[in-house]
PDB file of C-alpha atoms in Angstrom:
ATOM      1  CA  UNK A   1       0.000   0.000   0.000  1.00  0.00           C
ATOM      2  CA  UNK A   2       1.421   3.154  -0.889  1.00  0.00           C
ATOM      3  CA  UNK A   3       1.681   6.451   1.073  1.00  0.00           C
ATOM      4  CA  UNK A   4      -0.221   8.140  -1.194  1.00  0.00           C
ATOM      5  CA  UNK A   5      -3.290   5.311  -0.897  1.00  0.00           C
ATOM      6  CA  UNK A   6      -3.039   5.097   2.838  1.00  0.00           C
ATOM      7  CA  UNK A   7      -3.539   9.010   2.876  1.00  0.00           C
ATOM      8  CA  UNK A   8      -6.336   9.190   0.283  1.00  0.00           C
ATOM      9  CA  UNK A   9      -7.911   6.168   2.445  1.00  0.00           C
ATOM     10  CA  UNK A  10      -7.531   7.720   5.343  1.00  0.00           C
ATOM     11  CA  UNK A  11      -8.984  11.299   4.146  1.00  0.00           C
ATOM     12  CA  UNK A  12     -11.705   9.528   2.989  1.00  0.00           C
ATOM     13  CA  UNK A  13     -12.362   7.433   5.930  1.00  0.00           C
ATOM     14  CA  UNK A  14     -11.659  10.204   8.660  1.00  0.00           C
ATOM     15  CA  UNK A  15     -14.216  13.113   6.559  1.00  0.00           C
ATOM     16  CA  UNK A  16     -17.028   9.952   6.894  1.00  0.00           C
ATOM     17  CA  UNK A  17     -16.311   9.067  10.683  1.00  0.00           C
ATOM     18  CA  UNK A  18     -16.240  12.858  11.522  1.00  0.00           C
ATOM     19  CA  UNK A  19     -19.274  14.010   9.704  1.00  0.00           C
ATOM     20  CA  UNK A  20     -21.122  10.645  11.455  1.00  0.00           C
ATOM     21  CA  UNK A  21     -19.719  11.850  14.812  1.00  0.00           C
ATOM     22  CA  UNK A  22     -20.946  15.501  14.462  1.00  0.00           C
ATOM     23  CA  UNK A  23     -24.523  14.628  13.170  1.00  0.00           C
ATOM     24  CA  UNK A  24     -24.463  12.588  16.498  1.00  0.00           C
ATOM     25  CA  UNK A  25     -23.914  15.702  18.424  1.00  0.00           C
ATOM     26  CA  UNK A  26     -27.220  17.021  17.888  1.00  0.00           C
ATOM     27  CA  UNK A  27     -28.931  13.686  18.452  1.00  0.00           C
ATOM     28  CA  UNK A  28     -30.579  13.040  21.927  1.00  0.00           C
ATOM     29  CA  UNK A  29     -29.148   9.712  22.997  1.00  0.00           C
ATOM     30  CA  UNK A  30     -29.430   7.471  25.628  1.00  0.00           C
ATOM     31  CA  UNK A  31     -26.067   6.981  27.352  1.00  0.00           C
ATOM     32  CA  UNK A  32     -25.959   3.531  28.853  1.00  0.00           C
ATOM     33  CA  UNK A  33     -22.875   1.850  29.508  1.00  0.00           C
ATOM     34  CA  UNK A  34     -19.758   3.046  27.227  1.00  0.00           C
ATOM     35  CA  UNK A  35     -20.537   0.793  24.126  1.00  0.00           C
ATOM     36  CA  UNK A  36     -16.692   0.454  23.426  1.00  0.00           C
ATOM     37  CA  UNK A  37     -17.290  -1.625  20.010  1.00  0.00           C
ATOM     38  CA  UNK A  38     -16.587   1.500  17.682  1.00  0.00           C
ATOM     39  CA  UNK A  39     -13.588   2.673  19.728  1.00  0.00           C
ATOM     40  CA  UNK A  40     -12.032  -0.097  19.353  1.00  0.00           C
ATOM     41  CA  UNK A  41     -12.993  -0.977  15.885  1.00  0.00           C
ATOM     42  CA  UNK A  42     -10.993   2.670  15.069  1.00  0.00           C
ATOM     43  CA  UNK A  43      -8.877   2.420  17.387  1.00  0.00           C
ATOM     44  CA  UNK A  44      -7.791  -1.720  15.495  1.00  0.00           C
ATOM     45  CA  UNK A  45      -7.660   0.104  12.681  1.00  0.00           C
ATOM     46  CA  UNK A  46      -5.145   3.165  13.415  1.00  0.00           C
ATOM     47  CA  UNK A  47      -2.740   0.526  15.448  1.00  0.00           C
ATOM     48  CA  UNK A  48      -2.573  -1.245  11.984  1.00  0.00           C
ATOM     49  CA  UNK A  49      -2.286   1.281  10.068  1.00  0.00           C
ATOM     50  CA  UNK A  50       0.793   2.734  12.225  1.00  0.00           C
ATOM     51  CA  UNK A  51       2.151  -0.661  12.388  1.00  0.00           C
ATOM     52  CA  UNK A  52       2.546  -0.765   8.294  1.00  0.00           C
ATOM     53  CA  UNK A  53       3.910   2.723   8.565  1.00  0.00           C
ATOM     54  CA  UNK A  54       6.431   1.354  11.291  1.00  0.00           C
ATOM     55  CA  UNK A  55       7.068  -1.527   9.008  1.00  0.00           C
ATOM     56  CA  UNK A  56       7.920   0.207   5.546  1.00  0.00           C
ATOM     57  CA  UNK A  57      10.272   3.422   7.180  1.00  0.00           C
ATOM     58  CA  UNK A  58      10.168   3.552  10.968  1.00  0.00           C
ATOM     59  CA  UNK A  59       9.143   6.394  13.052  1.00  0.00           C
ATOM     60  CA  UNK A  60      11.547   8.917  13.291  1.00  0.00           C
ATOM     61  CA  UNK A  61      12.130  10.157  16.784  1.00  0.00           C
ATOM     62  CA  UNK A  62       9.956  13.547  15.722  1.00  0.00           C
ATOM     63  CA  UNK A  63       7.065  11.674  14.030  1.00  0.00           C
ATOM     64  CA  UNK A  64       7.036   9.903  17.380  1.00  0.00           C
ATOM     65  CA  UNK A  65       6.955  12.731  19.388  1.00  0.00           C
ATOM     66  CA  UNK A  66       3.576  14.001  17.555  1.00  0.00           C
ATOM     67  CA  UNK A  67       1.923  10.606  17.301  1.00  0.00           C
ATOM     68  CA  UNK A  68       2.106  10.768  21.542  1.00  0.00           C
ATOM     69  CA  UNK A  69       1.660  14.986  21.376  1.00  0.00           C
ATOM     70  CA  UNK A  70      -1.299  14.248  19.187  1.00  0.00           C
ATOM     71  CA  UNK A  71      -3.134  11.377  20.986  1.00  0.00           C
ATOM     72  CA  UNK A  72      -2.391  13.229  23.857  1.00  0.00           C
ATOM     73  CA  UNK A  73      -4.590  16.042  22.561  1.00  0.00           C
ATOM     74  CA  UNK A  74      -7.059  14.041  21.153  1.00  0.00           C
ATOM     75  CA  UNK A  75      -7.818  12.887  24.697  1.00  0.00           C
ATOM     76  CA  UNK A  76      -8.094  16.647  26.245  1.00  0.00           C
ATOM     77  CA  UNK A  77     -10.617  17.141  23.140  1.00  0.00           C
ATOM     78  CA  UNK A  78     -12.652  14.611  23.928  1.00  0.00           C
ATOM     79  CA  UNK A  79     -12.839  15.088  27.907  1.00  0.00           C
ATOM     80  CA  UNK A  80     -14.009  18.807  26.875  1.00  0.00           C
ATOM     81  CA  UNK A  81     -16.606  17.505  24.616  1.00  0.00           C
ATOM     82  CA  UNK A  82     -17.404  14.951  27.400  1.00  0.00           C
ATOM     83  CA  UNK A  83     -17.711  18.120  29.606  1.00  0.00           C
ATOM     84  CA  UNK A  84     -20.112  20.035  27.075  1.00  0.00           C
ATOM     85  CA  UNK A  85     -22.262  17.516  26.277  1.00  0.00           C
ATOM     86  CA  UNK A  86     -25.990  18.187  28.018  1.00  0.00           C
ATOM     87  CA  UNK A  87     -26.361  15.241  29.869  1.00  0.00           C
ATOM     88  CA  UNK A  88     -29.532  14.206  32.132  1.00  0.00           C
ATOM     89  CA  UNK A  89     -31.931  11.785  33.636  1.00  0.00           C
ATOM     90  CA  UNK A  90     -35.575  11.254  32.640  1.00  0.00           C
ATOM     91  CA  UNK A  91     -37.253   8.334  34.083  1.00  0.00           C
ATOM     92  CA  UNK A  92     -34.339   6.711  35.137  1.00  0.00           C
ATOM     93  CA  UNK A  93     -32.239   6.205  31.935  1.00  0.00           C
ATOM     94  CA  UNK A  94     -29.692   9.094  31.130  1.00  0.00           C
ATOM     95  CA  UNK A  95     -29.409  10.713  27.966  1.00  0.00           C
ATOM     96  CA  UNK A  96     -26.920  12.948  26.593  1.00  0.00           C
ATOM     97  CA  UNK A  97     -26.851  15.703  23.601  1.00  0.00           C
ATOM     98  CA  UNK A  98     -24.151  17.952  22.718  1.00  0.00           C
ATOM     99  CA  UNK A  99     -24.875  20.910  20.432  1.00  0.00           C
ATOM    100  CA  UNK A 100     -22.583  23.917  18.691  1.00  0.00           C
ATOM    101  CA  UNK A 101     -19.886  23.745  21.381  1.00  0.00           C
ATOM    102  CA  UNK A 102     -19.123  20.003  20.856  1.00  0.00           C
ATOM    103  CA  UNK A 103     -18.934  20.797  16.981  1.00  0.00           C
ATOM    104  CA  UNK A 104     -16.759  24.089  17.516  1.00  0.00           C
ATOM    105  CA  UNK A 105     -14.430  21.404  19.923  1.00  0.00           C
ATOM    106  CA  UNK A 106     -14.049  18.844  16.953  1.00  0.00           C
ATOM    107  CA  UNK A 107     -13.040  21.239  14.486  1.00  0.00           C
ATOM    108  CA  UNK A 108     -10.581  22.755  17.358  1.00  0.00           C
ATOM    109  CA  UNK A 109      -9.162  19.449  17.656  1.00  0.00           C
ATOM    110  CA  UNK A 110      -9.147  18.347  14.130  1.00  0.00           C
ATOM    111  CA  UNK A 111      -6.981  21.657  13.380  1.00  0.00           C
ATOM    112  CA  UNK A 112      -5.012  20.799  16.317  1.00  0.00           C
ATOM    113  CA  UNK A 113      -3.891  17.307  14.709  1.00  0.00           C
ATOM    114  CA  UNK A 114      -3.459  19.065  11.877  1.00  0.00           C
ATOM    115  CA  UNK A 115      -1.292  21.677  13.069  1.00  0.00           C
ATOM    116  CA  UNK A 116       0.958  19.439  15.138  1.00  0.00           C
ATOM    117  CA  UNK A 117       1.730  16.661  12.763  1.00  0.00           C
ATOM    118  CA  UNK A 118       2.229  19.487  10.411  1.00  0.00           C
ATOM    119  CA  UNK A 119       4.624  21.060  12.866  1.00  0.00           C
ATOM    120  CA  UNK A 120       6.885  17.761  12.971  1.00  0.00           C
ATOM    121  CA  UNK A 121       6.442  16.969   9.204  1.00  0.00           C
ATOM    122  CA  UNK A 122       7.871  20.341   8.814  1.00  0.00           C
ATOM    123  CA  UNK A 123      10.694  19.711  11.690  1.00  0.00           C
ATOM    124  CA  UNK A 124      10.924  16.468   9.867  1.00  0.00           C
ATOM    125  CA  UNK A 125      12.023  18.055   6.944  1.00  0.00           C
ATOM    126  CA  UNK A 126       9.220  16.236   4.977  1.00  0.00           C
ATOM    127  CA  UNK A 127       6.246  18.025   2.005  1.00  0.00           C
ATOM    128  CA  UNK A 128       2.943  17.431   3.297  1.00  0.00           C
ATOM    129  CA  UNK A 129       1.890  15.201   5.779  1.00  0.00           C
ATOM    130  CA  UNK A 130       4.436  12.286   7.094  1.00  0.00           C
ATOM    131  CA  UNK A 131       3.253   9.153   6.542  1.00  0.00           C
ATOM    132  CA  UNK A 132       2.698   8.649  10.495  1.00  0.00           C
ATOM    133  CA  UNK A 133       1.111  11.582  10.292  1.00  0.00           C
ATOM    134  CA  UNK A 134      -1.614  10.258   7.739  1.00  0.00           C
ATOM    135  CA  UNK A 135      -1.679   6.826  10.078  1.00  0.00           C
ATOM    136  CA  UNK A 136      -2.597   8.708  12.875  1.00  0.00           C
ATOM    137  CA  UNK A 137      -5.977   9.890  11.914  1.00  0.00           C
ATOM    138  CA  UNK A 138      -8.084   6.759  13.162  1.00  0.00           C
ATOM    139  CA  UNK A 139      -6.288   6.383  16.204  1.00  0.00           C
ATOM    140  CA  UNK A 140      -6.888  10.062  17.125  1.00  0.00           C
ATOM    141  CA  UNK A 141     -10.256   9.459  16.115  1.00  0.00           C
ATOM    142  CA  UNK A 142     -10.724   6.705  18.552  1.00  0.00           C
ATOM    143  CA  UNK A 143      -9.297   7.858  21.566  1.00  0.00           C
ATOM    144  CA  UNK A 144     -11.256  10.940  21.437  1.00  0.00           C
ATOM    145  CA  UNK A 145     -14.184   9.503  21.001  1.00  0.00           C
ATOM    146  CA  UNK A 146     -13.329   6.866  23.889  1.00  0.00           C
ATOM    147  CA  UNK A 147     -12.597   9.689  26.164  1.00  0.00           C
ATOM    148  CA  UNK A 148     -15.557  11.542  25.110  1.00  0.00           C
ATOM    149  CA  UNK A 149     -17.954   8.376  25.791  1.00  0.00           C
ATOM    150  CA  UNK A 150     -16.307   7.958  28.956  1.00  0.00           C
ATOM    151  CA  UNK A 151     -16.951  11.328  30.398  1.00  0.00           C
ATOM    152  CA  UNK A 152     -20.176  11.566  29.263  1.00  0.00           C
ATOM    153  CA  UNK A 153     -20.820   8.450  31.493  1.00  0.00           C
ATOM    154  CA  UNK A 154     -19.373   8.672  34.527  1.00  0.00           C
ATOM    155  CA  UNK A 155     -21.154  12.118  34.348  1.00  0.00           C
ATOM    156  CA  UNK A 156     -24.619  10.255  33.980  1.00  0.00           C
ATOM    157  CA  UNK A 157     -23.406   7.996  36.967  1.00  0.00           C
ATOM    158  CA  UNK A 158     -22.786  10.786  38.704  1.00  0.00           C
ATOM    159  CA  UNK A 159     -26.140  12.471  38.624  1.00  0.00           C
ATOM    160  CA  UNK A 160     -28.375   9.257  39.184  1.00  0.00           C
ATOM    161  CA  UNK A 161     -30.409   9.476  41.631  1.00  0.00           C
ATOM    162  CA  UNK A 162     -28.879   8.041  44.887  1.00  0.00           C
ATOM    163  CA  UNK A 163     -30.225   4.430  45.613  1.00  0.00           C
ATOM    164  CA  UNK A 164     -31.883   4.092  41.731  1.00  0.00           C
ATOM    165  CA  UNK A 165     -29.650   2.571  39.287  1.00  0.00           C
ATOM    166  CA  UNK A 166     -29.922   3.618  36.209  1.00  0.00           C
ATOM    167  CA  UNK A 167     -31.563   1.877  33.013  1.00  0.00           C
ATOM    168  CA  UNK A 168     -31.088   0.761  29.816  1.00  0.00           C
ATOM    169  CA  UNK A 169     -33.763   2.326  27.419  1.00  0.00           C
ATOM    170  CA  UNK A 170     -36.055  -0.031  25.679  1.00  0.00           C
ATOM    171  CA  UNK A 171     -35.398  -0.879  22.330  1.00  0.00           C
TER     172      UNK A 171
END
């Protein structure tokens, strides 16, 4: 697989997985427990994709240094969103809806990425994105959506009323 695939892929990929993710911003849903299956199906996929990356050329010690800057802020991005997100509890089950701050948040963090891996491409003496850098996508992805489901809840745990568990919504 070529560099040039794997980016194209990933462009492709990421633009489908964000635009899903926002539209489910403005969707009232119930929060349940963290349903971890699309995490890690992203998260599978970015470890793979860095692993081929890692296979053809290595990770120079700057591309390395962004991957962990990166993830790193893919996790504050998602505890904010977590944060944001309009969480509550109506007969018993919690639900959760973010809105224009959660959206305004994933474009913050999406230029983030951007702008770091950009940063060490450029450090790296590389044109355009690194191929680590265009491997990191999915695993950003997933570990700020993780950290967003997370948040959102141990929030809803944390407003349940004392001595009612909460429960899962009917079908």
């Amino acid at each position: 697989m070529t560099g040039l695939t794997l980016s194209f892929a990933n462009i492709v990929l990421a633009v489908a997985v964000l635009g899903w993710a926002i539209v489910r911003q403005f969707q009232t849903r119930a929060v349940g427990a963290l349903r971890a299956r699309m995490f890690v199906i992203l998260g599978a996929i970015g470890v793979w994709q860095l692993a081929q990356v890692a296979d053809s050329h290595g990770f120079t010690p700057v591309e390395a240094t962004t991957l962990a800057l990166s993830i790193g802020f893919a996790a504050v991005f998602g505890w904010l969103r977590g944060r944001a997100a309009a969480v509550w509890i109506e007969d018993g089950v919690a639900y959760r809806r973010g809105g224009w701050s959660a959206v305004a948040l994933w474009i913050a963090g999406i230029a983030v990425h951007v702008g770091v891996e950009a940063f060490g491409s450029m450090l790296d003496g590389v044109r355009g994105a690194s191929p680590a850098a265009s491997a990191s996508i999915m695993l950003y992805i997933a570990v700020t959506l993780g950290i967003q489901g997370l948040v959102v809840s141990r929030r809803a745990a944390s407003i349940a009323w004392a001595g009612e568990p909460l429960r899962q919504p009917v079908a």
